[in-house]
mmCIF file of C-alpha atoms and ligand atoms in Angstrom:
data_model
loop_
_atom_site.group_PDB
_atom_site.id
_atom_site.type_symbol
_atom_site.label_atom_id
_atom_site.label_comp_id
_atom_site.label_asym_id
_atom_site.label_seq_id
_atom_site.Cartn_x
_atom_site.Cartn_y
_atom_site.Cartn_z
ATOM 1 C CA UNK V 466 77.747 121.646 270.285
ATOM 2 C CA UNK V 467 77.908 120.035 273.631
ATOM 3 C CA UNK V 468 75.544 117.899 275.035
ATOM 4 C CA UNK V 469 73.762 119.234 277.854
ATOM 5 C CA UNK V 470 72.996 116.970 280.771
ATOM 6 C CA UNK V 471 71.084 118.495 283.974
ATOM 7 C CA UNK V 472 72.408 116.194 287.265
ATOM 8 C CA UNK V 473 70.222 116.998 290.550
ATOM 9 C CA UNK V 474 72.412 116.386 293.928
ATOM 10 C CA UNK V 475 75.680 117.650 291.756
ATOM 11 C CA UNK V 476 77.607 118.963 294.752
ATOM 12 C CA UNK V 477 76.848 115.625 295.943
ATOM 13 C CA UNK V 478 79.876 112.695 297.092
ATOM 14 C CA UNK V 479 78.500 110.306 293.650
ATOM 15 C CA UNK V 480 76.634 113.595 292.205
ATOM 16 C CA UNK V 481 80.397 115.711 292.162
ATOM 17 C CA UNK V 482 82.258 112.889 290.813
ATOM 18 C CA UNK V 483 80.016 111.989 288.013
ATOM 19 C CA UNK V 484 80.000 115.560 287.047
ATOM 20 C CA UNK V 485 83.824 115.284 286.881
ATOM 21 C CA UNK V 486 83.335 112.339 284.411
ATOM 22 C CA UNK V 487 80.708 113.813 282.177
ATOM 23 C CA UNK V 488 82.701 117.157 281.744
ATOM 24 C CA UNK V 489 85.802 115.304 280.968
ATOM 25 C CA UNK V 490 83.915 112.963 278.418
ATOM 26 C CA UNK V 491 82.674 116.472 276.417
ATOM 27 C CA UNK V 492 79.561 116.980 278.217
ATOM 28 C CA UNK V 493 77.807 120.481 279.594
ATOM 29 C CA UNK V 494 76.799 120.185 282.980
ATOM 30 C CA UNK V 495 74.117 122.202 285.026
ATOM 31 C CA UNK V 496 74.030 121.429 288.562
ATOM 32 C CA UNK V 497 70.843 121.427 291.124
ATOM 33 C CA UNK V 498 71.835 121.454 294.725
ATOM 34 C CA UNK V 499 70.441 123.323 297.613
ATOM 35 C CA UNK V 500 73.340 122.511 299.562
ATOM 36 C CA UNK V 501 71.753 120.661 302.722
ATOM 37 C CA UNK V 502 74.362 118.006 302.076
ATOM 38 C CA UNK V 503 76.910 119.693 300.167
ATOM 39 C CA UNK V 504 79.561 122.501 300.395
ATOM 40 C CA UNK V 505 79.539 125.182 297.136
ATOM 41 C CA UNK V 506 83.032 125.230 297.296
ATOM 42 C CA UNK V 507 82.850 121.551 295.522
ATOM 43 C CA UNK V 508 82.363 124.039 292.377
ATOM 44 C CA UNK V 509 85.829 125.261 292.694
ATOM 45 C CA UNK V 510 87.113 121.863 293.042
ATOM 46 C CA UNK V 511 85.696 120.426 289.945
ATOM 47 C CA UNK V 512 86.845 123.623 288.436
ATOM 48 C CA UNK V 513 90.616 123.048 289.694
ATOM 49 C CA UNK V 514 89.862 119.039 288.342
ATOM 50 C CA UNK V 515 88.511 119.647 284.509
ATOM 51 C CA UNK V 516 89.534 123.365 283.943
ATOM 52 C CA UNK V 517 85.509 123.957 283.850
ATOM 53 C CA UNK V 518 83.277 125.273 286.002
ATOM 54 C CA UNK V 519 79.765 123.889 285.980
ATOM 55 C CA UNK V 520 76.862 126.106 285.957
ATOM 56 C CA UNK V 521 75.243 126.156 289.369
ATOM 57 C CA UNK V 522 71.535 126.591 290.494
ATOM 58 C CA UNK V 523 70.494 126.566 294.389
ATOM 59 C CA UNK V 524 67.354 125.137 294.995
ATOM 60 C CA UNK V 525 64.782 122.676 296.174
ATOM 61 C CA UNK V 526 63.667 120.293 293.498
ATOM 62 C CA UNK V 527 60.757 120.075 295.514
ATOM 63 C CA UNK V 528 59.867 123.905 293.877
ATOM 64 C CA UNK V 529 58.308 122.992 290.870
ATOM 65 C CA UNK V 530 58.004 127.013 289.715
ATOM 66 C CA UNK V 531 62.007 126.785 290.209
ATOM 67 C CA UNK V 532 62.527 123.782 288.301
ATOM 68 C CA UNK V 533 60.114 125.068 285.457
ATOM 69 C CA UNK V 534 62.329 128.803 285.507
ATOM 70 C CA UNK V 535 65.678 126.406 285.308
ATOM 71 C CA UNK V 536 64.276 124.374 282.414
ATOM 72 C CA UNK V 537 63.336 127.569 280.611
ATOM 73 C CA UNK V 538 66.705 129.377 281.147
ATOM 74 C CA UNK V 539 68.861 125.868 280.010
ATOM 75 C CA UNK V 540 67.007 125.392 277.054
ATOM 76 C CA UNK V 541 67.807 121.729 274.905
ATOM 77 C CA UNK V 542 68.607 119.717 277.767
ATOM 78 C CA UNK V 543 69.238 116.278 276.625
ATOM 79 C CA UNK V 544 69.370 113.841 279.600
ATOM 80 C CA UNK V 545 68.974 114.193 283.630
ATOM 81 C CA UNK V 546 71.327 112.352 286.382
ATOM 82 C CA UNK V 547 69.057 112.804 288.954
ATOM 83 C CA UNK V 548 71.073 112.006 292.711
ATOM 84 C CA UNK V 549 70.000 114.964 294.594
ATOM 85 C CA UNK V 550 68.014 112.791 297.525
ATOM 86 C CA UNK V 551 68.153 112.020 301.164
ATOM 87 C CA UNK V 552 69.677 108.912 302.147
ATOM 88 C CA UNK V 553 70.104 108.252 305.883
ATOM 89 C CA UNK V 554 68.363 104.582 306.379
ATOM 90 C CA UNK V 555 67.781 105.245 310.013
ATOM 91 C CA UNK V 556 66.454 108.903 309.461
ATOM 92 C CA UNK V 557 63.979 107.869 307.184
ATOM 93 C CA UNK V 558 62.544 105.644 310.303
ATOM 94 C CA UNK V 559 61.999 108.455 312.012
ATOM 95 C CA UNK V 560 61.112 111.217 309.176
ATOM 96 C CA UNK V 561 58.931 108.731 307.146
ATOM 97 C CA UNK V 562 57.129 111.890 305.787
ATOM 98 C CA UNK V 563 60.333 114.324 305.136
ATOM 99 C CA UNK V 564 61.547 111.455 302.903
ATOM 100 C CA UNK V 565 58.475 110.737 301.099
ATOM 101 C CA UNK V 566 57.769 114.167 300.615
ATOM 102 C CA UNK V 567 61.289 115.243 299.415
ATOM 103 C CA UNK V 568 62.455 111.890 297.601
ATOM 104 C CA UNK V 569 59.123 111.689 295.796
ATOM 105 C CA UNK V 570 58.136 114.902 294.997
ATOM 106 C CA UNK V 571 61.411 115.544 293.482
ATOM 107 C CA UNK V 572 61.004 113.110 290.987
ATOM 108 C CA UNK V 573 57.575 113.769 290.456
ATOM 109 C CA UNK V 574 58.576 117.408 289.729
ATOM 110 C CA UNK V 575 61.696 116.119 287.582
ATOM 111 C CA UNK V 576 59.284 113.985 285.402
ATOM 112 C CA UNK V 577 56.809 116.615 284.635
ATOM 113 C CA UNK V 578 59.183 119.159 283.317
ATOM 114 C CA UNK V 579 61.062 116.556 281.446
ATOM 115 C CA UNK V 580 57.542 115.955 279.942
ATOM 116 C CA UNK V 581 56.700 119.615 279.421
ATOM 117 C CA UNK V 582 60.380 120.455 277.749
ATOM 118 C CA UNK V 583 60.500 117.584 276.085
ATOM 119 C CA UNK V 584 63.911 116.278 278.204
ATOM 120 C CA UNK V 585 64.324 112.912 276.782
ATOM 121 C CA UNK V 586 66.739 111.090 279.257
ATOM 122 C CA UNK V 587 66.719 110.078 282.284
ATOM 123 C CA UNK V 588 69.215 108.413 284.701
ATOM 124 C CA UNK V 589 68.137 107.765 288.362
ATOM 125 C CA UNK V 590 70.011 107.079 291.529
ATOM 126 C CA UNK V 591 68.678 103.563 292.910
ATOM 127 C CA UNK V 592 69.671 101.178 295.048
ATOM 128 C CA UNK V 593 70.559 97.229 295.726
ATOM 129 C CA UNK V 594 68.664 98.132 299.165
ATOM 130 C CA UNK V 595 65.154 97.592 296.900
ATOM 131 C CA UNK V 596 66.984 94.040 296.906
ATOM 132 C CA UNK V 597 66.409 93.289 300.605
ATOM 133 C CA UNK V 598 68.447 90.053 302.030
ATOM 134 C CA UNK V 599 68.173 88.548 298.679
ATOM 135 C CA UNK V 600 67.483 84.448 298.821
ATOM 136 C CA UNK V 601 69.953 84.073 296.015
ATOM 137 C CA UNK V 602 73.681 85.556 295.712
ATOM 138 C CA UNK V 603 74.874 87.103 293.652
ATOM 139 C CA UNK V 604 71.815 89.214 292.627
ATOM 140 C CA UNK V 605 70.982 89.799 289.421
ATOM 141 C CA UNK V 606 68.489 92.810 288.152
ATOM 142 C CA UNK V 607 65.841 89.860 287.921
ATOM 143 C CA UNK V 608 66.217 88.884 291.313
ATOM 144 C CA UNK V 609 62.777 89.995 293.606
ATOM 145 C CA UNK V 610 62.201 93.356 294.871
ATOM 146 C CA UNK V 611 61.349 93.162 298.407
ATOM 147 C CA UNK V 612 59.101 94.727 300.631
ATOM 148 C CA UNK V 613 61.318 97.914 301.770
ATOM 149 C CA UNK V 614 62.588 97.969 304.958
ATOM 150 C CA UNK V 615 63.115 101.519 305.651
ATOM 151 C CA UNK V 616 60.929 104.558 304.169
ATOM 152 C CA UNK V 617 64.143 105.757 302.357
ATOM 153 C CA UNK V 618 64.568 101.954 300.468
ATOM 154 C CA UNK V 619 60.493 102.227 299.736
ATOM 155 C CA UNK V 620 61.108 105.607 298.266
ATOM 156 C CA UNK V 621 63.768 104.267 295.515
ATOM 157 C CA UNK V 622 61.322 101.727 294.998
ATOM 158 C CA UNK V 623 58.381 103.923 294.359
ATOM 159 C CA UNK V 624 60.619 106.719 292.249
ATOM 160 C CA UNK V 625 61.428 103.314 290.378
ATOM 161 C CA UNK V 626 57.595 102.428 289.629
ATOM 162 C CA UNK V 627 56.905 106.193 288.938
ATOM 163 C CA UNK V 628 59.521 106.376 286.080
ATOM 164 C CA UNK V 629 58.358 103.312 285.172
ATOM 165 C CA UNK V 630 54.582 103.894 284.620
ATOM 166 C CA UNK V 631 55.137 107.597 283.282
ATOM 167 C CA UNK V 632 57.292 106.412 280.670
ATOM 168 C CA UNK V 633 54.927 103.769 279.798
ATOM 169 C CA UNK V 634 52.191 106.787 279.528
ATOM 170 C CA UNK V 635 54.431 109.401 277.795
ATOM 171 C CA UNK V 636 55.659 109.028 274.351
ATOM 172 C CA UNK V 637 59.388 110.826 273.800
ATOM 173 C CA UNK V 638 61.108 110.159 277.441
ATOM 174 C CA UNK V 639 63.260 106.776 278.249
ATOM 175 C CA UNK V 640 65.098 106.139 281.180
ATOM 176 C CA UNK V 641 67.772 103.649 283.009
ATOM 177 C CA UNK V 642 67.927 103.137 286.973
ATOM 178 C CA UNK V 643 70.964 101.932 288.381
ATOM 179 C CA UNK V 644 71.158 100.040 291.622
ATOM 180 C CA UNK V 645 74.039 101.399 293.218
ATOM 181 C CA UNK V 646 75.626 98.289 295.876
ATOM 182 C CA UNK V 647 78.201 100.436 298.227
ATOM 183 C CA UNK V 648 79.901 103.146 296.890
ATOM 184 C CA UNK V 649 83.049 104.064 298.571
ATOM 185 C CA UNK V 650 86.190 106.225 298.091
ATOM 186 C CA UNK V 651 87.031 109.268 296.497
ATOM 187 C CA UNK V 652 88.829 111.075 293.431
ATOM 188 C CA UNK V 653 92.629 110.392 292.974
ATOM 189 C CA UNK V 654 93.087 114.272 293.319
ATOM 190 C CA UNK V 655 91.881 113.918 296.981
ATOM 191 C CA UNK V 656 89.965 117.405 295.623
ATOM 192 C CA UNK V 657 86.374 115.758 296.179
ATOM 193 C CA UNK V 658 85.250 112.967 298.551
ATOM 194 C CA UNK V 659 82.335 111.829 301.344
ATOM 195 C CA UNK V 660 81.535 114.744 303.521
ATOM 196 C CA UNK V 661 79.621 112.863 306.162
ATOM 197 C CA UNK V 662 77.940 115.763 308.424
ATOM 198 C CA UNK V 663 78.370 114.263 312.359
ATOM 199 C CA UNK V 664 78.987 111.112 312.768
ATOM 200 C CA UNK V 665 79.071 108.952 309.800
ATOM 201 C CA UNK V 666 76.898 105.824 309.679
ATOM 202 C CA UNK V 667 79.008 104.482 306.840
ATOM 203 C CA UNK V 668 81.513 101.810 307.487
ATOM 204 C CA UNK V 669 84.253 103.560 305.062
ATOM 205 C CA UNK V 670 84.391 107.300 306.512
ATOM 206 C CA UNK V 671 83.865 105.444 309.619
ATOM 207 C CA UNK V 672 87.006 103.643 309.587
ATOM 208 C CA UNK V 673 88.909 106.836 307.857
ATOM 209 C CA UNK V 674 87.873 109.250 311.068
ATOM 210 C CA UNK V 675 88.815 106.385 313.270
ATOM 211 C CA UNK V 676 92.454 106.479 311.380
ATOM 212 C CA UNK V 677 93.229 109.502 311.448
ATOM 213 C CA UNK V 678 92.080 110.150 315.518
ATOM 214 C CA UNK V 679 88.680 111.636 315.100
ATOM 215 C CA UNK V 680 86.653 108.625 315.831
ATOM 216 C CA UNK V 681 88.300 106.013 319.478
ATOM 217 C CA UNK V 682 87.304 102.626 317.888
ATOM 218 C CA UNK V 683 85.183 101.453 314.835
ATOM 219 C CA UNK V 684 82.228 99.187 316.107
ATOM 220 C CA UNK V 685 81.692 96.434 314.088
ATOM 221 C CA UNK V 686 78.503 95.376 314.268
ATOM 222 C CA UNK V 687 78.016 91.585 314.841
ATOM 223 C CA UNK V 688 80.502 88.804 314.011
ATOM 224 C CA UNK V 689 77.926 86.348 314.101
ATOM 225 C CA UNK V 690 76.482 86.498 310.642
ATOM 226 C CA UNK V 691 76.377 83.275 308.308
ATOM 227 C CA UNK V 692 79.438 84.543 306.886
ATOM 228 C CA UNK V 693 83.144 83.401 306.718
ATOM 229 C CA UNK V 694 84.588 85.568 309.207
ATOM 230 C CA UNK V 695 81.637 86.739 310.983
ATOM 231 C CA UNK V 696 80.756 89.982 309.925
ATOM 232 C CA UNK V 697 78.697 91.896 306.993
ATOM 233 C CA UNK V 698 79.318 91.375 303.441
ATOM 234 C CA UNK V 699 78.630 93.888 301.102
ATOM 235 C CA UNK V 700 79.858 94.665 297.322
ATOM 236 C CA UNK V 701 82.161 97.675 297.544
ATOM 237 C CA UNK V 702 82.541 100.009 294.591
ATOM 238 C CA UNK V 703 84.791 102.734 293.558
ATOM 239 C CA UNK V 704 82.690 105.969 293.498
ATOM 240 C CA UNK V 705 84.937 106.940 290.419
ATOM 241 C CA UNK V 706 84.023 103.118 288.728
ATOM 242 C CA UNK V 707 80.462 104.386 289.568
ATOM 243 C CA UNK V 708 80.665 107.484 288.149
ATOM 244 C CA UNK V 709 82.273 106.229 284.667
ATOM 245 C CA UNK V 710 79.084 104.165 284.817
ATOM 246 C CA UNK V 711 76.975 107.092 284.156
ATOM 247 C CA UNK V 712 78.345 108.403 281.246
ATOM 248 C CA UNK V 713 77.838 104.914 279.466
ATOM 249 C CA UNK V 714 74.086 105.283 280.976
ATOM 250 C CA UNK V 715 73.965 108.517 279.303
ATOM 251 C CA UNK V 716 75.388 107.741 276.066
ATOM 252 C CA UNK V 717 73.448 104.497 275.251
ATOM 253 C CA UNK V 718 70.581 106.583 276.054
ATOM 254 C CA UNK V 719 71.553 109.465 273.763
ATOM 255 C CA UNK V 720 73.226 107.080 271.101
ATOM 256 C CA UNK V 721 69.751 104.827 271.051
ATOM 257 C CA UNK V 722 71.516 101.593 271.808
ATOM 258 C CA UNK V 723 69.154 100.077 273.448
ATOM 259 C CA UNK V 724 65.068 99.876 272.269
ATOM 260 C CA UNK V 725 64.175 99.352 275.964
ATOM 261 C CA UNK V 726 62.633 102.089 277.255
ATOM 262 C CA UNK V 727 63.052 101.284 281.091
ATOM 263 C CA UNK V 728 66.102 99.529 282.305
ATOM 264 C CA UNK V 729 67.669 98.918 285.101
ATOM 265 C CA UNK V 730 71.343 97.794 285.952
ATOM 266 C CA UNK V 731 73.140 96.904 289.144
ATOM 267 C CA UNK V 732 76.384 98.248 289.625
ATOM 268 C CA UNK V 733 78.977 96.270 292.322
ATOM 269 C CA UNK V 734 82.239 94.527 291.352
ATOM 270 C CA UNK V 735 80.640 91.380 291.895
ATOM 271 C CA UNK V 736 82.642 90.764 294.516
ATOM 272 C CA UNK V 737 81.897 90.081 298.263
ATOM 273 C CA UNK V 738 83.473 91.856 301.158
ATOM 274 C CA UNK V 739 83.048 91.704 304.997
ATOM 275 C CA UNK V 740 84.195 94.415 307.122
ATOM 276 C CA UNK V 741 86.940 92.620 308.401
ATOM 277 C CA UNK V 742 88.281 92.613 305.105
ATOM 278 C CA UNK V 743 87.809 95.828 304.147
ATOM 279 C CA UNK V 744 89.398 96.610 307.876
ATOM 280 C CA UNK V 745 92.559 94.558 306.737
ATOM 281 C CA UNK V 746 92.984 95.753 303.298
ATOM 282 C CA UNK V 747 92.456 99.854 304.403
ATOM 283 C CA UNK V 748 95.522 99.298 307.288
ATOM 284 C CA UNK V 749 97.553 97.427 304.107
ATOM 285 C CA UNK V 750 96.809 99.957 302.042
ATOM 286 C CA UNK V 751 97.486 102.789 304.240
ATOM 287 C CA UNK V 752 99.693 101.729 306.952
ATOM 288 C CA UNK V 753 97.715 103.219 309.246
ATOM 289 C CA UNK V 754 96.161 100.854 312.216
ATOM 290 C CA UNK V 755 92.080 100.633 312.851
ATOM 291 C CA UNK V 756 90.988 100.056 316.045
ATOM 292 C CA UNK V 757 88.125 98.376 316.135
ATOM 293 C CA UNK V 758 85.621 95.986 318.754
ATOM 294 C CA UNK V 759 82.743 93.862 317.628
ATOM 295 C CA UNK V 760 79.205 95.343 318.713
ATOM 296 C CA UNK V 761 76.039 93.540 318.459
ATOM 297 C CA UNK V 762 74.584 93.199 314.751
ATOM 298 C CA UNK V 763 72.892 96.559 313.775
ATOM 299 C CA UNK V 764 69.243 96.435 313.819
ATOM 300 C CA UNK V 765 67.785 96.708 310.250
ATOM 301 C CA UNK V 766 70.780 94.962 308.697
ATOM 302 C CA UNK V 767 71.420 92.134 306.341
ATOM 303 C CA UNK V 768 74.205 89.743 306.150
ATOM 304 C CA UNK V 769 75.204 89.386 302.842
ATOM 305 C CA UNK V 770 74.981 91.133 299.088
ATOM 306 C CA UNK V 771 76.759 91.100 296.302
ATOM 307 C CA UNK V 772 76.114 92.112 292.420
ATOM 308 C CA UNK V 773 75.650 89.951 289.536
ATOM 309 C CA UNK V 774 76.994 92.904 287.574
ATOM 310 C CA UNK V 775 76.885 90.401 284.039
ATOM 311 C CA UNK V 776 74.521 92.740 282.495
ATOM 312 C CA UNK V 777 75.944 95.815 283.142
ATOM 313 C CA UNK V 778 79.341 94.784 281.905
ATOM 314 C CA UNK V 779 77.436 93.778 278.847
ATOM 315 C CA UNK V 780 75.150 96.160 277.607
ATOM 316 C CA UNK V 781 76.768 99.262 279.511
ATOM 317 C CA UNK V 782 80.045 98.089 278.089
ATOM 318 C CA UNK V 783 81.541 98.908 282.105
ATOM 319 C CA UNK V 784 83.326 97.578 284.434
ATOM 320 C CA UNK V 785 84.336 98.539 287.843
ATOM 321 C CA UNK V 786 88.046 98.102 287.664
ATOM 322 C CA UNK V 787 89.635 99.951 290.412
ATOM 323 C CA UNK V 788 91.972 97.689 292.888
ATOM 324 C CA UNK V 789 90.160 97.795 296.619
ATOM 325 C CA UNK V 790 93.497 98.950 297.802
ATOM 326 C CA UNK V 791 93.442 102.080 295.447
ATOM 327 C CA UNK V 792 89.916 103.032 296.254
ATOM 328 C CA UNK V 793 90.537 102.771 300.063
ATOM 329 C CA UNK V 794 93.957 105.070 299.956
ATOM 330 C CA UNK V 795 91.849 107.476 297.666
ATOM 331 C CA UNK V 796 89.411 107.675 300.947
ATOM 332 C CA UNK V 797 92.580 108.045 303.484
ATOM 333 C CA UNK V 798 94.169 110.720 301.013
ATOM 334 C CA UNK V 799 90.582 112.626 300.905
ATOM 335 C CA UNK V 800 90.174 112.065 304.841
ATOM 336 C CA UNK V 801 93.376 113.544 305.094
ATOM 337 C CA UNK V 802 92.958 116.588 302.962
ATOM 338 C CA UNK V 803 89.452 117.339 304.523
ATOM 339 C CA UNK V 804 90.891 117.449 308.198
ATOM 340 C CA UNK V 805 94.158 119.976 306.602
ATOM 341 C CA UNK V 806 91.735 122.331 305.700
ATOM 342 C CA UNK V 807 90.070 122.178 309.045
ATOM 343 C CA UNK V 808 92.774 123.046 310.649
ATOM 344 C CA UNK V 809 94.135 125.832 308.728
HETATM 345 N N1 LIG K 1657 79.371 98.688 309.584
HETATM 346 C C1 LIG K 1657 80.059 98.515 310.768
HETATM 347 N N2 LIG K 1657 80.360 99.615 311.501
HETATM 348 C C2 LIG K 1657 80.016 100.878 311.106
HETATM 349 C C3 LIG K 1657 79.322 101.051 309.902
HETATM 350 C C4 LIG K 1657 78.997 99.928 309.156
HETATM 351 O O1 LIG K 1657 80.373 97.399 311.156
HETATM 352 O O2 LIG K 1657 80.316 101.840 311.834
HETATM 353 C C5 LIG K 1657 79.065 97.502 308.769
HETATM 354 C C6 LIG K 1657 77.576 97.274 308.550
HETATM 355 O O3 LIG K 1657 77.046 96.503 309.604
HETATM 356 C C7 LIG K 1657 77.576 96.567 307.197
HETATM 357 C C8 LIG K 1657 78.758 97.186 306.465
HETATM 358 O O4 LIG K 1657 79.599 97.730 307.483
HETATM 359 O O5 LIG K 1657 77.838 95.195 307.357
HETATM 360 C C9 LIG K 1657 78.378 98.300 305.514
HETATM 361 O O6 LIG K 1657 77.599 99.253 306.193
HETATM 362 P P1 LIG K 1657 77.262 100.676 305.566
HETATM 363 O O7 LIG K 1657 76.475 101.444 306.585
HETATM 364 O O8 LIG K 1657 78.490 101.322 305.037
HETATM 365 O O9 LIG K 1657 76.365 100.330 304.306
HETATM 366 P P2 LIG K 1657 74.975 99.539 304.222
HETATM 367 O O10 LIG K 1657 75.247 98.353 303.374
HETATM 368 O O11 LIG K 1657 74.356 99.319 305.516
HETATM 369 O O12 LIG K 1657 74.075 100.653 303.517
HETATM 370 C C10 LIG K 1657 74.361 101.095 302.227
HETATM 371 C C11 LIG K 1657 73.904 102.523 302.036
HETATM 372 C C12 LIG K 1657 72.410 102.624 302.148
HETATM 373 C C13 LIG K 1657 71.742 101.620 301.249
HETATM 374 C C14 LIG K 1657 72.292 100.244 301.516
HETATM 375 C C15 LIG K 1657 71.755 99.236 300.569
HETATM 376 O O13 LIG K 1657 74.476 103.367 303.006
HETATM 377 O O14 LIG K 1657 72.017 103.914 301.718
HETATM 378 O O15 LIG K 1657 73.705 100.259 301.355
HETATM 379 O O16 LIG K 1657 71.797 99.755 299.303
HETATM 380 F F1 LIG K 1657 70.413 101.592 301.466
#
């Protein structure tokens, strides 16, 4: 019998690709999406992917009734990936109470029915953004959290100390959160990728629309950060790398290897990039040219961070692997792909 695993956001860019991973490791999926960020036709393309389409339910996790009527209908679920979010730093400034409300009641919602049918795994979406500018690089899991500086980095913190306290209070449900750094790219098959709606506030489908015509110039914003060339350094990571990550989540959770009832793991490469790297390498890669100008910092930003990703490596048994170069023609091949369809 397969394992069934419930992941919330599914249709998702990290939600779709994990659910590629977890059907091609011999896992049952059920999906949760209401689509606000997603396209249905991401079914088909996991479909064309693992030769298996996922079952599908449309809805609000805020709707507990719905979540309840799921739960009964997929009965045995044995873990939860739970993505399905929103995620727009600069929104949250202005919709403090859209993303409280939807980030937290999800999870709320999510941890009660896990409670009441006995669900005993859980795997959250967090982030390196409950981090802050860290004092100390690279940053390991024990580093400080740190005041959030956006409602949407407060609520990963908070769905963080409600998994943790519930868990503590209810016998029979463990979980692991992992602190994503920045996932980029997309799968090799160019069938699933980043659909950013508008104008995308991520460097990577920034630079990819500026490629290919649809953007005039990337801004980079400020070359006067306490950095080598200038600009922002982040930890990059393969959304595919990130993705394999889950499925060790899920099986050290199903297989009991750990005793730890609560954990938490970042996942980066470890290694540092600033934009004008990841500028350089994507025109290498590709052979396509970036235009780009240098902008004043962006407010709300930090300079620098980068994973200690030692545990992770360790205990998860994982390793993000994938060759910058790869991951960045993956996001050109998916950018490419996404505009052919446009057009026809
Ligand atoms: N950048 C540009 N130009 C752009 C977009 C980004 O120069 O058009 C720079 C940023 O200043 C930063 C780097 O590229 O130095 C990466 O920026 P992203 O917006 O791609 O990513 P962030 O690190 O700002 O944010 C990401 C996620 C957030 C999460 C945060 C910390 O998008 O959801 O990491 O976890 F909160």
């Amino acid at each position: 019998m397969k394992k069934k695993v419930l992941v919330t956001g599914g249709t998702g860019f990290i939600g779709s690709h994990t659910v590629v991973e977890l059907l091609q490791n011999g896992f049952e999926t059920i999906i949760i999406d209401d689509l606000r960020n997603s396209q249905v036709e991401v079914l088909d393309r996991i479909q064309k992917i693992t030769g298996i389409r996922p079952s599908f339910e449309n809805f609000d996790l805020c709707d507990l009734p719905k979540l309840q009527d799921c739960c009964h209908r997929y009965p045995d679920i044995q873990a939860v990936v739970h993505f399905a979010a929103l995620k727009a730093v600069g929104e949250s400034v202005e919709k403090p109470l859209e993303y409280y409300g939807n980030n937290l009641i999800s999870m709320i919602n999510l941890l009660q029915v896990m409670r009441e049918f006995k669900i005993p795994n859980l795997v959250f979406s967090s982030s390196c953004t409950v981090y802050g500018q860290p004092d100390l690089l690279p940053v390991t899991e024990h580093s400080p959290v740190k005041p959030a500086n956006s409602p949407y980095g407060n609520t990963k913190q908070i769905s963080e100390e409600i998994m943790r306290d519930t868990i503590a209070a209810v016998e029979g449900i463990k979980a692991i959160s992992l602190r994503y750094f920045n996932p980029i790219g997309a799968h090799e098959s160019a069938l699933i990728g980043e659909l950013p709606l508008g104008t995308p506030l991520n460097l990577v489908p920034y630079i990819t629309q500026t490629a290919i015509g649809i953007r005039e110039e990337l801004r980079v914003f400020g070359n006067d950060y306490d950095t080598p060339d200038g600009t922002g350094i982040r930890d990059y990571i393969d959304v595919v790398d990130l993705a394999r990550a889950h499925v060790k989540a899920i099986e050290r959770l199903l297989n009991n290897k750990t005793k730890k009832n609560f954990e938490v793991f970042n996942l980066g490469t470890g290694k540092g990039l600033s934009v004008l790297d990841v500028v350089k390498t994507f025109e290498k890669a590709t052979g396509q040219k970036v235009n780009y100008k240098i902008y004043p910092r962006r407010p709300g930003d930090i300079s620098s961070v980068y994973a200690d990703t030692t545990l992770a490596n360790q205990e998860l048994g994982w390793k993000a692997d994938t060759p910058l170069e790869k991951t960045l023609l993956s996001a050109w091949n998916w950018e490419k792909n996404i505009r052919k369809k446009q057009n026809q």
